[in-house]
């Protein structure tokens, strides 16, 4: 094709630039349609993380947030006012019976996701769920079967596989630059949330809240795990929670998980709610390698957290001096998963995130608990399409 046929006239260029700008805001890099269809969206759960999601959703050209919902109705009302959402409801039944919508974004307590996702899918809604999608692999697989039977989509956070740094690492591994891949390590922890008790109750814990990011990244880079061996513990048996006072911690707040990915590759993920962390919940200050992968001829180190990565350091036999790569975020932010899902519904542009991988990670977490309880390694049943290359 000749270069001149690529040229845009001034009007087309302005239109393309405006649309590209809007698409970048939602993380899109392709499949820009002229008048994006806005997906009528309801958000359930108006707590802490809704303050990260709603600014992205209300700016996304593929989303119309028509309702918000929380069993603490004052929270739903406040978020509706703050983000100019027309309708707010005190529970899912009222939301489903109220203003029509097609896409539910579930930002409630971890233990609430499964039954709310089930009810929304049964009512014919597409669902984006914060982690975990369900409380067990079997329940999650049933949700996925319901979604498929009803021709609806189901996705779950986190979206670490969507970052350009993940893409660089996946490409580098696929090219064989590390030689024979042997081992990987990832860690994520902080002092633990103090605003809600569900993080420390059955079905909560540091693995589904924090370890889930690393487990998604490492299974995404090294492939589905075949076996899990783990030790988990409770370091702080009582916690002080805002508005609630002292609570008992009944789910792990400290976890060490070993994964066998096959082909001899072994990785390790550690997470916990008792980690001194000078960077708190802000990702931008962390400069450590929180994910490292080593092979017979090379090393990869992800700079910062995998949910807010800042670059990748690569050293190989040919270039042993560590060199920093992939420092451009290219619009990626961890909060944009539901907006990307809405874009997929509107344009057909597929995500790298899949419910099959989210369910595999869920199985790893439940297997880690089983390994702790039995003292044995646990063989996994689930898998997902791999490699994940963009
Ligand atoms: N807070 C963060 O920075 C953060 C970041 C990433 C992911 N997440 C994930 O987001 C989810 C929510 O975490 P959070 O920190 O926002 O918790 P939160 O306690 O601040 O908010 C949860 C909200 O859900 C509401 N809720 C609970 N059950 C409900 C139900 N059945 N129907 C309607 N509303 C219900 C609660 O009243 C509360 O307002 C969790 O899965 C967490 O792992 C949180």
XYZ file of C-alpha atoms and ligand atoms in Angstrom:
434
model
C 0.000 0.000 0.000
C 1.313 3.459 -0.899
C 2.046 5.898 1.902
C -0.390 8.480 0.496
C -3.363 6.141 0.966
C -2.639 6.210 4.745
C -2.928 9.992 4.872
C -5.949 11.409 6.690
C -7.595 14.673 5.675
C -7.858 17.293 8.410
C -11.456 16.450 9.355
C -10.758 12.708 9.560
C -7.608 13.354 11.576
C -9.448 15.472 14.154
C -12.167 12.852 14.455
C -9.640 10.031 14.754
C -7.607 11.933 17.344
C -10.648 12.697 19.493
C -11.808 9.099 19.342
C -8.307 7.804 20.039
C -8.087 10.143 23.058
C -11.356 8.788 24.409
C -10.238 5.234 23.715
C -6.923 5.772 25.486
C -8.882 6.949 28.538
C -10.479 3.523 28.694
C -7.266 1.727 27.745
C -8.237 0.947 24.165
C -5.614 0.765 21.458
C -7.701 -0.649 18.622
C -11.204 -1.163 17.284
C -12.306 2.450 17.582
C -15.863 2.891 16.372
C -17.197 6.357 15.443
C -20.064 6.514 17.901
C -19.311 4.103 20.690
C -22.269 2.216 22.097
C -22.570 2.949 25.781
C -23.189 -0.141 27.875
C -25.878 0.524 30.490
C -24.048 -0.358 33.679
C -24.955 -0.876 37.328
C -22.328 -0.840 40.078
C -22.955 -2.825 43.269
C -20.756 -2.107 46.310
C -20.049 1.562 47.014
C -17.146 1.168 49.431
C -13.432 1.898 49.167
C -12.689 0.457 45.715
C -15.710 2.150 44.117
C -13.726 5.382 44.500
C -11.158 3.912 42.113
C -13.638 2.393 39.641
C -16.272 5.120 39.315
C -13.959 7.905 38.059
C -12.788 5.591 35.237
C -16.262 4.269 34.417
C -17.910 7.687 34.333
C -15.214 8.919 31.899
C -15.308 5.832 29.682
C -16.956 6.390 26.272
C -18.320 2.828 26.300
C -20.116 3.092 29.661
C -23.251 4.749 30.970
C -23.444 4.169 34.722
C -27.215 4.159 35.263
C -27.377 2.874 38.839
C -25.378 2.182 41.977
C -26.290 -0.065 44.893
C -25.138 -0.779 48.439
C -26.730 -2.491 51.431
C -25.567 0.612 53.282
C -27.951 2.876 51.366
C -26.227 6.122 52.406
C -23.101 4.936 50.599
C -25.069 4.316 47.386
C -26.717 7.731 47.682
C -23.378 9.491 48.261
C -21.687 7.833 45.265
C -24.744 8.534 43.072
C -24.493 12.223 44.010
C -20.721 12.432 43.661
C -20.600 10.687 40.263
C -23.929 11.991 38.889
C -25.606 8.582 38.690
C -29.393 8.865 38.326
C -30.494 5.836 40.365
C -29.409 4.227 43.611
C -30.698 1.126 45.371
C -30.301 -0.634 48.760
C -30.018 -4.202 47.419
C -29.645 -6.202 44.208
C -33.335 -7.192 43.967
C -34.349 -3.527 43.888
C -31.573 -2.746 41.403
C -32.682 -5.543 39.059
C -36.313 -4.391 39.290
C -35.351 -0.729 38.785
C -33.646 1.197 35.986
C -32.781 -1.278 33.181
C -29.106 -2.153 32.710
C -27.109 -4.869 30.959
C -23.784 -4.989 32.801
C -23.231 -5.454 36.545
C -19.938 -4.463 38.177
C -19.592 -6.209 41.520
C -17.424 -4.376 44.076
C -18.856 -5.886 47.254
C -17.217 -7.937 50.038
C -15.236 -10.949 48.747
C -17.707 -13.412 50.302
C -20.703 -11.738 48.597
C -19.465 -12.002 45.005
C -20.586 -15.549 44.251
C -24.276 -15.211 45.072
C -24.604 -11.713 43.589
C -22.826 -12.815 40.374
C -25.133 -15.868 40.196
C -28.269 -13.742 40.590
C -27.110 -11.170 38.035
C -26.210 -13.817 35.423
C -29.536 -15.564 36.006
C -31.215 -12.199 35.342
C -29.347 -12.006 32.009
C -26.676 -9.434 32.964
C -23.047 -9.455 31.911
C -20.824 -9.416 35.015
C -17.466 -7.936 35.991
C -16.536 -9.115 39.474
C -13.835 -7.979 41.836
C -11.814 -10.941 43.039
C -12.788 -13.646 43.657
C -15.538 -14.454 41.117
C -16.817 -17.189 43.476
C -15.846 -18.914 46.722
C -14.839 -22.231 45.117
C -13.752 -23.566 41.739
C -16.936 -25.659 41.388
C -19.192 -22.664 42.086
C -17.162 -20.477 39.720
C -17.347 -23.048 36.937
C -21.117 -23.233 37.416
C -21.304 -19.424 37.057
C -19.323 -19.666 33.832
C -21.648 -22.387 32.492
C -24.652 -20.174 33.299
C -23.008 -17.224 31.539
C -22.300 -19.307 28.432
C -25.808 -20.825 28.381
C -27.289 -17.346 28.579
C -24.786 -15.901 26.090
C -23.571 -13.446 28.659
C -20.010 -12.549 29.618
C -18.316 -13.017 32.991
C -14.956 -11.505 33.908
C -13.011 -11.072 37.124
C -10.249 -8.834 38.470
C -7.293 -8.510 38.541
C -6.037 -7.408 35.132
C -2.260 -7.678 35.584
C -2.010 -9.576 32.262
C -3.214 -6.426 30.439
C -0.169 -4.294 31.324
C 2.532 -3.528 28.722
C 5.115 -4.781 31.225
C 3.368 -8.172 31.359
C 3.300 -8.165 27.537
C 7.046 -7.481 27.423
C 7.801 -10.288 29.877
C 5.502 -12.750 28.067
C 7.118 -11.888 24.710
C 10.638 -12.184 26.121
C 9.851 -15.612 27.595
C 8.198 -16.790 24.354
C 11.308 -15.748 22.413
C 13.396 -17.997 24.651
C 15.610 -15.106 25.810
C 15.918 -16.610 29.302
C 17.057 -20.020 28.059
C 15.589 -22.853 30.147
C 13.192 -21.144 32.576
C 13.679 -22.508 36.089
C 12.208 -20.428 38.872
C 10.152 -17.360 39.734
C 9.218 -15.425 42.840
C 6.550 -12.793 43.505
C 5.415 -11.031 46.659
C 2.829 -8.512 47.736
C 1.866 -7.417 51.210
C 1.015 -4.495 53.448
C -0.249 -3.982 56.992
C -3.795 -4.979 56.003
C -6.978 -2.954 55.464
C -8.615 -1.464 58.570
C -11.970 -0.430 57.053
C -13.778 -3.787 56.708
C -13.670 -7.081 58.586
C -14.435 -9.358 55.614
C -10.756 -9.310 54.626
C -10.000 -11.374 57.767
C -13.046 -13.676 57.805
C -13.629 -17.059 56.142
C -13.386 -16.621 52.369
C -11.202 -13.534 52.843
C -7.470 -13.594 53.575
C -4.327 -12.200 52.028
C -4.305 -14.722 49.158
C -7.591 -13.689 47.471
C -6.952 -10.018 48.269
C -3.218 -9.619 47.527
C -1.605 -12.892 46.431
C -4.188 -13.082 43.649
C -2.269 -10.410 41.660
C 1.001 -12.375 41.740
C -0.765 -15.690 41.067
C -2.415 -14.173 37.997
C 0.887 -12.728 36.793
C 2.957 -15.884 37.317
C 0.415 -18.335 35.880
C 0.016 -15.844 33.016
C 3.777 -15.835 32.354
C 4.716 -19.440 33.168
C 1.503 -21.291 32.372
C -1.245 -22.972 34.400
C -0.002 -24.696 37.551
C -0.237 -28.471 37.911
C 0.399 -28.834 41.649
C 0.357 -26.585 44.716
C 2.091 -26.900 48.071
C 1.625 -24.191 50.656
C 1.930 -23.038 54.208
C -0.441 -20.373 55.474
C -0.880 -18.919 58.945
C -2.512 -16.271 61.095
C 0.069 -13.867 62.502
C -2.326 -11.341 64.098
C -5.323 -13.122 65.680
C -7.226 -9.913 66.519
C -7.573 -6.672 64.573
C -9.094 -3.249 65.111
C -11.610 -2.351 62.386
C -13.089 1.128 61.903
C -16.714 1.405 63.094
C -16.567 -2.195 64.375
C -13.824 -2.364 66.962
C -11.943 -5.558 67.769
C -12.532 -8.598 65.499
C -11.154 -12.142 65.419
C -9.016 -13.051 62.398
C -10.206 -16.444 61.115
C -8.639 -16.575 57.631
C -4.922 -16.604 56.816
C -3.041 -13.314 56.932
C 0.291 -14.858 55.884
C 0.824 -17.211 52.931
C 3.670 -18.997 51.123
C 2.549 -20.810 47.977
C 4.707 -23.044 45.763
C 3.522 -23.749 42.219
C 4.675 -26.474 39.838
C 4.022 -25.224 36.300
C 5.331 -28.391 34.620
C 8.433 -28.568 32.341
C 10.475 -28.283 35.562
C 9.368 -24.695 36.225
C 8.679 -23.899 39.902
C 7.472 -20.565 41.248
C 6.750 -19.083 44.643
C 4.217 -16.454 45.714
C 4.090 -14.851 49.137
C 1.420 -12.514 50.437
C 0.419 -11.153 53.809
C -1.341 -8.541 55.900
C 1.607 -8.156 58.281
C 4.171 -6.710 55.921
C 5.732 -3.418 56.853
C 5.298 -1.457 53.658
C 6.445 2.162 53.482
C 4.423 2.579 50.261
C 1.040 1.686 51.791
C -1.667 1.115 49.224
C -0.043 3.458 46.723
C 1.767 1.580 43.977
C 3.861 4.425 42.610
C 6.530 4.490 45.353
C 7.582 0.856 45.077
C 10.839 0.411 43.140
C 11.717 -3.167 44.097
C 11.489 -6.153 41.796
C 8.274 -7.711 43.131
C 8.219 -10.382 40.406
C 11.427 -12.103 39.268
C 11.971 -14.911 36.789
C 15.278 -16.651 36.208
C 16.400 -19.076 33.526
C 19.644 -20.658 32.368
C 20.511 -17.637 30.178
C 18.630 -14.669 31.571
C 16.760 -12.793 34.296
C 13.579 -10.696 34.286
C 12.625 -8.384 37.153
C 9.349 -6.445 37.222
C 9.876 -3.000 38.770
C 7.128 -2.062 41.251
C 3.921 -3.995 41.808
C 2.446 -6.082 39.003
C -0.836 -4.111 39.317
C 1.038 -0.792 38.890
C 4.253 -1.781 37.097
C 6.890 0.759 36.181
C 9.195 -1.215 33.939
C 11.025 -4.498 33.475
C 14.741 -5.119 34.039
C 16.236 -7.660 31.672
C 19.689 -9.264 31.774
C 20.768 -12.027 29.394
C 23.910 -13.948 28.533
C 24.376 -11.662 25.489
C 23.628 -8.468 27.509
C 24.493 -9.251 31.144
C 24.213 -5.578 32.168
C 20.650 -5.185 33.496
C 18.675 -2.888 31.164
C 15.318 -1.326 31.971
C 12.579 -1.878 29.383
C 8.832 -1.271 28.991
C 8.671 1.857 31.134
C 5.634 3.308 29.318
C 2.285 2.407 30.943
C 0.507 3.073 27.617
C -2.679 4.024 29.407
C -2.778 0.882 31.567
C -4.161 1.359 35.089
C -5.352 -1.436 37.397
C -8.742 0.261 37.897
C -9.742 -0.001 34.223
C -10.742 -3.688 34.028
C -14.500 -3.140 34.080
C -14.177 -0.292 31.557
C -12.212 -2.609 29.229
C -14.951 -5.235 29.668
C -17.597 -2.656 28.705
C -15.497 -1.751 25.682
C -15.420 -5.438 24.739
C -19.227 -5.604 25.006
C -19.559 -2.454 22.883
C -16.953 -3.145 20.194
C -16.050 -6.833 20.364
C -12.426 -6.010 21.260
C -11.404 -8.987 23.416
C -9.466 -8.767 26.667
C -6.449 -10.844 27.636
C -8.139 -11.399 31.004
C -10.267 -14.552 31.000
C -12.652 -16.061 33.556
C -10.903 -19.418 33.023
C -7.637 -17.973 34.360
C -9.446 -16.236 37.246
C -10.991 -19.594 38.199
C -7.617 -21.338 37.933
C -6.158 -18.783 40.361
C -9.151 -19.339 42.654
C -8.418 -23.076 42.597
C -4.772 -22.378 43.532
C -5.943 -20.356 46.547
C -8.314 -23.049 47.784
C -5.657 -25.707 47.082
C -3.132 -23.734 49.158
C -5.551 -23.844 52.102
C -6.056 -27.561 51.557
C -2.290 -28.081 51.444
C -1.911 -26.288 54.768
C -4.732 -28.346 56.316
C -3.431 -31.724 55.094
C 0.330 -31.178 54.895
C 0.217 -32.466 51.300
C 0.721 -31.062 47.833
C -2.506 -30.717 45.888
C -3.058 -31.569 42.222
C -5.072 -28.975 40.284
C -7.904 -29.733 37.850
C -8.452 -26.404 36.109
C -6.491 -24.781 33.317
C -6.748 -21.890 30.840
C -5.553 -20.949 27.367
C -1.842 -20.162 27.441
C 0.439 -18.432 26.462
C -1.118 -15.001 26.875
C 0.460 -12.909 24.129
C -0.789 -9.595 22.778
N -10.132 -1.091 48.519
C -9.243 -1.278 47.562
O -8.313 -0.501 47.385
C -9.373 -2.471 46.638
C -8.502 -2.555 45.543
C -8.644 -3.598 44.634
C -9.639 -4.532 44.845
N -10.472 -4.459 45.926
C -11.526 -5.480 46.082
O -12.785 -4.825 45.991
C -13.759 -5.516 46.778
C -14.376 -4.525 47.762
O -13.365 -4.033 48.604
P -13.506 -2.621 49.343
O -12.183 -2.309 49.920
O -14.152 -1.628 48.440
O -14.502 -3.021 50.534
P -15.497 -2.058 51.298
O -15.894 -2.748 52.547
O -14.918 -0.693 51.411
O -16.750 -1.976 50.311
C -17.617 -3.061 50.078
C -19.026 -2.494 49.962
O -19.920 -3.514 49.524
C -21.141 -3.354 50.244
N -21.852 -4.634 50.220
C -21.530 -5.794 50.854
N -22.416 -6.757 50.571
C -23.318 -6.220 49.727
C -24.478 -6.730 49.059
N -24.868 -7.987 49.232
N -25.162 -5.888 48.264
C -24.778 -4.604 48.079
N -23.685 -4.064 48.682
C -22.965 -4.869 49.490
C -20.712 -2.926 51.634
O -21.771 -2.312 52.340
C -19.571 -1.978 51.303
O -20.010 -0.646 51.161
C -13.023 -6.681 47.426
O -13.175 -7.814 46.629
C -11.557 -6.222 47.411
O -10.678 -7.332 47.415
C -10.363 -3.441 46.820
